[in-house]
Coordinates of C-alpha atoms in Angstrom, one line a residue:
M1 CA -108.2 -44.7 76.6
S2 CA -108.2 -43.2 73.1
S3 CA -105.6 -40.9 71.7
T4 CA -105.8 -38.2 69.1
T5 CA -103.2 -37.5 66.4
I6 CA -102.7 -33.9 65.4
D7 CA -101.6 -33.3 61.9
A8 CA -99.1 -30.4 62.0
R9 CA -99.0 -30.0 58.2
P10 CA -100.6 -26.9 56.8
A11 CA -104.0 -27.3 55.2
A12 CA -104.0 -27.8 51.5
T13 CA -104.7 -24.7 49.5
T14 CA -105.9 -24.2 46.0
E15 CA -103.9 -21.7 44.0
P16 CA -105.8 -19.1 42.0
P17 CA -105.7 -19.3 38.2
L18 CA -102.8 -17.2 36.9
T19 CA -105.1 -15.0 34.8
S20 CA -107.1 -14.1 37.8
L21 CA -104.1 -12.4 39.3
S22 CA -103.7 -9.9 36.4
H23 CA -105.8 -6.9 35.4
G24 CA -104.6 -7.3 31.8
G25 CA -102.8 -10.2 30.3
G26 CA -99.9 -10.4 27.9
C27 CA -99.2 -7.4 25.7
G28 CA -102.8 -6.2 26.4
C29 CA -101.5 -4.7 29.6
K30 CA -99.2 -2.3 27.7
I31 CA -99.8 1.4 28.4
A32 CA -101.8 2.9 25.5
P33 CA -99.7 4.7 22.8
A34 CA -101.2 8.1 23.4
V35 CA -100.6 7.9 27.2
L36 CA -97.1 6.6 26.7
S37 CA -96.3 9.5 24.4
R38 CA -97.4 11.9 27.1
I39 CA -95.3 10.1 29.7
L40 CA -92.2 10.1 27.5
A41 CA -92.6 13.7 26.6
A42 CA -91.7 14.7 30.2
T43 CA -88.6 12.4 30.2
P44 CA -85.4 14.5 30.2
S45 CA -83.3 14.0 27.1
F46 CA -79.6 13.1 27.1
P47 CA -77.2 13.6 24.3
A48 CA -76.9 10.3 22.5
P49 CA -73.4 9.0 21.9
A50 CA -72.4 8.4 18.2
D51 CA -72.3 4.7 18.8
L52 CA -76.0 4.5 19.9
L53 CA -77.3 3.6 16.4
V54 CA -80.9 3.1 17.5
G55 CA -82.5 4.8 20.4
N56 CA -86.1 5.7 21.3
E57 CA -86.7 8.3 18.5
T58 CA -89.1 6.2 16.5
A59 CA -90.5 3.8 19.1
D60 CA -88.4 1.0 17.7
D61 CA -88.3 -2.6 19.1
A62 CA -84.9 -2.4 20.7
A63 CA -81.9 -0.2 21.3
V64 CA -78.7 -0.9 19.2
Y65 CA -75.2 0.1 20.3
R66 CA -72.2 -0.3 18.0
L67 CA -69.3 -2.3 19.6
N68 CA -67.0 -2.2 16.6
D69 CA -67.1 -2.2 12.8
Q70 CA -68.5 -5.8 12.7
Q71 CA -70.8 -6.0 15.7
A72 CA -73.6 -4.0 17.4
L73 CA -75.3 -4.9 20.6
V74 CA -79.1 -5.2 20.5
A75 CA -80.7 -4.7 23.9
T76 CA -84.4 -4.9 24.8
T77 CA -86.7 -5.9 27.6
D78 CA -90.3 -7.0 27.7
F79 CA -92.5 -8.4 30.5
F80 CA -96.1 -8.7 31.3
M81 CA -98.8 -10.4 33.4
P82 CA -100.3 -13.9 32.7
I83 CA -102.2 -14.4 29.5
V84 CA -102.8 -18.1 30.2
D85 CA -103.2 -20.2 33.4
D86 CA -100.7 -22.8 32.6
P87 CA -97.4 -21.6 34.2
Q88 CA -95.1 -23.4 31.8
D89 CA -97.0 -21.9 28.8
F90 CA -97.0 -18.4 30.4
G91 CA -93.2 -18.6 30.8
R92 CA -92.8 -19.8 27.2
I93 CA -95.0 -17.0 25.8
A94 CA -93.4 -14.2 27.7
A95 CA -89.9 -15.3 26.9
T96 CA -90.7 -15.8 23.2
N97 CA -92.3 -12.3 23.0
A98 CA -89.2 -10.7 24.6
I99 CA -86.7 -12.4 22.3
S100 CA -88.8 -11.3 19.3
D101 CA -87.5 -7.7 19.6
V102 CA -84.0 -8.9 18.9
Y103 CA -85.1 -10.8 15.8
A104 CA -87.1 -7.7 14.7
M105 CA -83.9 -5.6 14.5
G106 CA -82.2 -8.3 12.4
G107 CA -80.2 -9.5 15.4
R108 CA -79.3 -13.0 16.7
P109 CA -79.9 -13.4 20.4
I110 CA -77.0 -14.3 22.7
M111 CA -78.4 -14.3 26.2
A112 CA -81.2 -13.3 28.5
L113 CA -81.8 -12.1 32.0
A114 CA -85.1 -13.0 33.8
L115 CA -87.4 -10.3 35.3
V116 CA -89.7 -11.9 37.9
G117 CA -92.3 -10.4 40.1
M118 CA -94.6 -12.9 41.9
P119 CA -97.2 -12.8 44.7
V120 CA -95.3 -15.4 46.8
D121 CA -98.2 -15.5 49.3
R122 CA -100.6 -16.8 46.6
L123 CA -98.4 -18.9 44.3
S124 CA -96.3 -21.8 45.3
P125 CA -92.6 -22.1 44.6
E126 CA -93.4 -25.0 42.3
T127 CA -95.8 -22.9 40.2
I128 CA -93.3 -20.0 40.0
G129 CA -90.6 -22.5 39.1
K130 CA -92.7 -23.7 36.2
I131 CA -93.0 -20.2 34.8
L132 CA -89.2 -19.8 34.9
S133 CA -88.9 -23.2 33.4
G134 CA -91.1 -22.3 30.5
G135 CA -89.0 -19.1 29.9
A136 CA -85.8 -21.2 30.0
E137 CA -87.3 -23.6 27.5
A138 CA -88.1 -20.8 25.0
C139 CA -84.5 -19.4 25.5
A140 CA -83.1 -22.9 24.9
N141 CA -85.1 -23.1 21.6
A142 CA -83.5 -19.8 20.7
G143 CA -80.1 -21.2 21.6
I144 CA -79.4 -18.8 24.5
P145 CA -78.9 -19.1 28.2
V146 CA -80.8 -17.3 31.0
A147 CA -77.7 -15.9 32.5
G148 CA -79.2 -14.2 35.6
G149 CA -82.1 -11.9 36.5
H150 CA -83.9 -10.2 39.3
T151 CA -87.0 -11.2 41.5
I152 CA -89.4 -9.3 43.6
D153 CA -92.5 -10.0 45.7
S154 CA -95.3 -8.3 43.8
V155 CA -99.2 -8.1 44.0
E156 CA -99.6 -9.3 40.4
A157 CA -97.6 -12.1 38.6
I158 CA -95.1 -10.5 36.2
Y159 CA -92.5 -12.3 34.1
G160 CA -90.3 -11.4 31.2
L161 CA -86.7 -11.0 30.0
V162 CA -84.0 -8.6 29.2
A163 CA -82.9 -10.0 25.8
L164 CA -79.5 -9.2 24.3
G165 CA -78.3 -10.0 20.7
L166 CA -75.7 -9.1 18.1
V167 CA -76.1 -7.7 14.6
H168 CA -73.8 -6.4 12.0
P169 CA -74.1 -2.6 11.9
D170 CA -74.9 -2.7 8.2
R171 CA -77.7 -5.2 8.7
I172 CA -79.8 -3.4 11.4
R173 CA -83.4 -3.2 10.3
T174 CA -85.6 -0.6 12.1
N175 CA -89.2 0.4 11.7
A176 CA -88.1 3.7 10.1
G177 CA -86.7 2.5 6.7
A178 CA -89.9 1.8 4.7
R179 CA -89.9 3.4 1.2
P180 CA -92.8 4.3 -1.1
G181 CA -93.4 1.4 -3.4
D182 CA -92.4 -1.2 -0.8
V183 CA -94.8 -4.1 -0.2
L184 CA -95.8 -5.0 3.4
V185 CA -95.4 -8.7 4.5
L186 CA -96.8 -10.1 7.8
G187 CA -95.4 -13.3 9.2
K188 CA -98.1 -14.5 11.6
P189 CA -101.9 -14.3 11.7
I190 CA -103.5 -11.9 14.2
G191 CA -106.2 -12.4 16.8
V192 CA -104.2 -13.4 20.0
G193 CA -105.9 -10.8 22.2
I194 CA -109.4 -12.0 21.2
L195 CA -108.5 -15.6 21.9
S196 CA -107.1 -14.6 25.3
A197 CA -110.3 -12.7 26.1
A198 CA -112.3 -15.8 25.3
L199 CA -109.9 -17.9 27.4
K200 CA -110.3 -15.7 30.4
K201 CA -114.1 -16.0 30.1
G202 CA -113.8 -19.8 29.9
V203 CA -115.2 -20.3 26.4
L204 CA -112.0 -21.0 24.4
D205 CA -112.0 -24.7 23.4
D206 CA -108.9 -26.9 23.4
A207 CA -108.3 -26.5 19.7
G208 CA -108.4 -22.7 20.0
Y209 CA -106.0 -22.8 23.0
G210 CA -103.7 -25.0 20.9
R211 CA -103.7 -22.4 18.1
M212 CA -103.1 -19.6 20.5
I213 CA -100.1 -21.4 22.1
D214 CA -98.7 -22.3 18.7
T215 CA -98.5 -18.8 17.5
T216 CA -97.4 -17.1 20.7
T217 CA -94.5 -19.6 21.3
R218 CA -93.2 -19.5 17.7
L219 CA -89.9 -17.7 17.7
N220 CA -89.5 -15.0 15.0
T221 CA -86.3 -16.7 13.8
P222 CA -86.6 -15.4 10.2
G223 CA -85.5 -11.9 11.4
P224 CA -81.7 -12.3 10.9
D225 CA -82.0 -14.0 7.5
L226 CA -84.5 -11.3 6.4
A227 CA -82.0 -8.6 7.4
E228 CA -79.4 -10.0 5.0
I229 CA -81.7 -9.3 2.0
A230 CA -80.8 -5.9 0.6
G231 CA -84.3 -5.3 -0.5
V232 CA -85.7 -5.5 3.0
H233 CA -85.9 -1.8 4.1
A234 CA -87.8 -2.0 7.4
M235 CA -88.9 -4.5 10.0
T236 CA -90.9 -4.6 13.3
D237 CA -93.0 -7.0 15.2
V238 CA -96.7 -6.6 15.8
T239 CA -97.4 -6.7 19.5
G240 CA -99.5 -4.7 22.0
F241 CA -100.5 -1.8 19.8
G242 CA -102.2 -4.1 17.3
L243 CA -101.6 -4.4 13.6
A244 CA -102.9 -0.9 12.8
G245 CA -100.8 0.7 15.6
H246 CA -97.5 -0.9 14.6
A247 CA -98.2 0.0 11.0
L248 CA -98.7 3.6 12.1
E249 CA -95.4 3.5 14.0
M250 CA -93.7 2.3 10.8
A251 CA -95.4 5.0 8.8
R252 CA -94.4 7.7 11.2
G253 CA -90.8 6.5 11.5
S254 CA -90.5 6.3 7.7
G255 CA -92.3 9.5 6.9
A256 CA -94.7 7.6 4.6
G257 CA -98.2 6.2 4.3
V258 CA -99.2 2.6 4.7
Q259 CA -102.1 1.0 2.9
I260 CA -103.4 -2.3 4.3
D261 CA -105.5 -4.7 2.3
W262 CA -107.8 -6.0 5.0
Q263 CA -108.9 -9.1 3.0
A264 CA -105.3 -10.2 2.7
V265 CA -104.5 -10.0 6.5
P266 CA -104.3 -13.6 7.9
L267 CA -106.5 -14.3 11.0
I268 CA -106.1 -17.0 13.6
E269 CA -108.9 -19.5 13.0
G270 CA -111.9 -18.7 15.1
A271 CA -110.8 -15.2 16.0
R272 CA -113.4 -13.4 13.9
D273 CA -116.3 -15.5 15.3
L274 CA -115.1 -14.8 18.9
A275 CA -114.8 -11.1 18.2
E276 CA -118.3 -11.0 16.8
G277 CA -119.4 -12.7 20.0
G278 CA -118.0 -9.8 22.0
F279 CA -114.7 -11.3 23.2
I280 CA -112.6 -8.2 22.8
T281 CA -109.9 -6.9 25.2
G282 CA -110.1 -3.4 26.8
A283 CA -106.7 -2.7 25.2
S284 CA -108.3 -2.8 21.7
G285 CA -110.5 0.3 22.5
R286 CA -107.6 2.1 24.1
N287 CA -105.4 1.4 21.1
W288 CA -108.1 2.8 18.7
A289 CA -108.5 6.0 20.8
S290 CA -104.7 6.5 20.7
Y291 CA -104.3 6.3 17.0
G292 CA -106.2 9.6 16.5
E293 CA -106.5 10.6 12.9
G294 CA -103.5 8.5 12.0
V295 CA -105.6 5.4 11.1
T296 CA -108.6 5.5 8.8
L297 CA -110.9 2.6 7.9
A298 CA -112.9 2.1 4.7
S299 CA -116.6 2.8 5.3
D300 CA -117.6 -0.9 4.7
L301 CA -115.4 -2.2 7.5
T302 CA -117.3 -3.3 10.6
A303 CA -116.8 -2.9 14.4
T304 CA -115.4 -6.5 14.3
D305 CA -112.9 -5.5 11.7
R306 CA -111.8 -2.6 13.8
A307 CA -111.5 -4.9 16.9
L308 CA -109.2 -7.2 14.9
L309 CA -107.0 -4.4 13.6
T310 CA -106.6 -2.9 17.1
D311 CA -106.3 -6.3 18.8
P312 CA -103.2 -6.5 21.0
Q313 CA -100.9 -9.2 19.8
T314 CA -98.8 -11.0 22.4
S315 CA -95.7 -12.5 20.7
G316 CA -97.0 -11.4 17.3
G317 CA -95.4 -11.8 13.9
L318 CA -92.7 -9.8 12.0
M319 CA -93.9 -7.1 9.6
V320 CA -91.5 -6.4 6.8
A321 CA -91.4 -3.6 4.2
C322 CA -89.5 -4.7 1.2
D323 CA -88.8 -3.9 -2.5
P324 CA -91.2 -5.9 -4.7
A325 CA -88.2 -7.4 -6.4
A326 CA -87.2 -8.9 -3.1
L327 CA -90.6 -10.4 -2.3
D328 CA -89.9 -13.9 -3.5
Q329 CA -86.7 -14.0 -1.3
V330 CA -88.7 -12.7 1.7
L331 CA -91.4 -15.2 1.4
A332 CA -88.9 -18.0 0.8
V333 CA -87.2 -17.1 4.1
F334 CA -90.4 -17.2 6.0
A335 CA -91.3 -20.5 4.4
A336 CA -87.9 -22.0 5.3
H337 CA -88.6 -21.1 9.0
G338 CA -92.0 -22.7 9.0
F339 CA -94.1 -19.5 8.6
D340 CA -96.5 -20.8 6.0
R341 CA -99.1 -18.1 6.5
A342 CA -96.8 -15.2 5.8
G343 CA -98.0 -13.0 2.9
V344 CA -98.4 -9.6 1.5
I345 CA -100.9 -7.4 3.4
G346 CA -100.4 -4.0 1.9
Q347 CA -98.0 -1.4 0.6
V348 CA -96.0 1.7 1.5
V349 CA -97.0 4.9 -0.4
A350 CA -95.9 8.5 -0.5
A351 CA -98.0 10.7 1.8
A352 CA -98.1 14.3 3.0
Q353 CA -98.6 13.0 6.5
P354 CA -97.7 9.6 7.9
S355 CA -100.9 7.6 8.1
V356 CA -102.5 4.1 7.8
Q357 CA -105.4 3.5 5.5
V358 CA -107.3 0.1 5.7
A359 CA -109.6 -0.9 2.9

């Protein structure tokens, strides 16, 4: 008489790629600037306390609240859907991106809280754990703990941080302090969104993926040291609204014009070829439509050039407006932190209307 053994274990399942669970990855899923402005216009205003040194008036990177004469609290949050399929890398990128806003204000991060929304019916606890592990790794590299957080069961995978930091009130750097005559310095090459589009289509090679991970997991640690330079007048990080969009925010916040020398803007190797091949995110077009007449391009610039200028950057580089006399100090700080491609990409000029011109 034969017997049959019944295996009561659940059948093995294959988890979907992380990027298949998101309609837009990384900072490419940010709401377009024009739509965001309409949303915020309907938000009730509240009288700001005197100690709120930076609020949302100029779309800056973080809020800053004075604690005392020597310390101000930098508070920000950032989260998004997967830009890569490797869960550890996704966590590292998202956390690095969130912490960047503290550095962009000239602050030093002190701790973080995790924001986690995951489709628990489609991703295993092990995969979700790797995402959180990647975020904790990035925080450890920044010298801060993940001190808590909040989790929900969601349709799309979402991960990010609330990041908190400290800065001396006299060393806060916003996107609103640029002055005519300043030079504009960019810390990282652009093209992340284009590489991510190629990755999602399965055409990004290992070398390209390595370059993408290298730039998106590189912490913007020069920020606090740059803020100590008196000649540094304004600072922001280039993320979801693209280089042109964040330059326009700086121009509007500062009441000035920004001129970008397109030939001087560093690109991630391979980004231009991929853009010419059609690997462009939907956010790029939404960004361009949102700029309105605020951004103008020279007539000899191509559709590919425009795609690169509007390309959403996930965990992008710092953009600094500084007095030309402080340029050597600024470049030396970038170099000391390993940002060897940092360089001058333009200048700030007097203008009747805040605008960005790219030539």
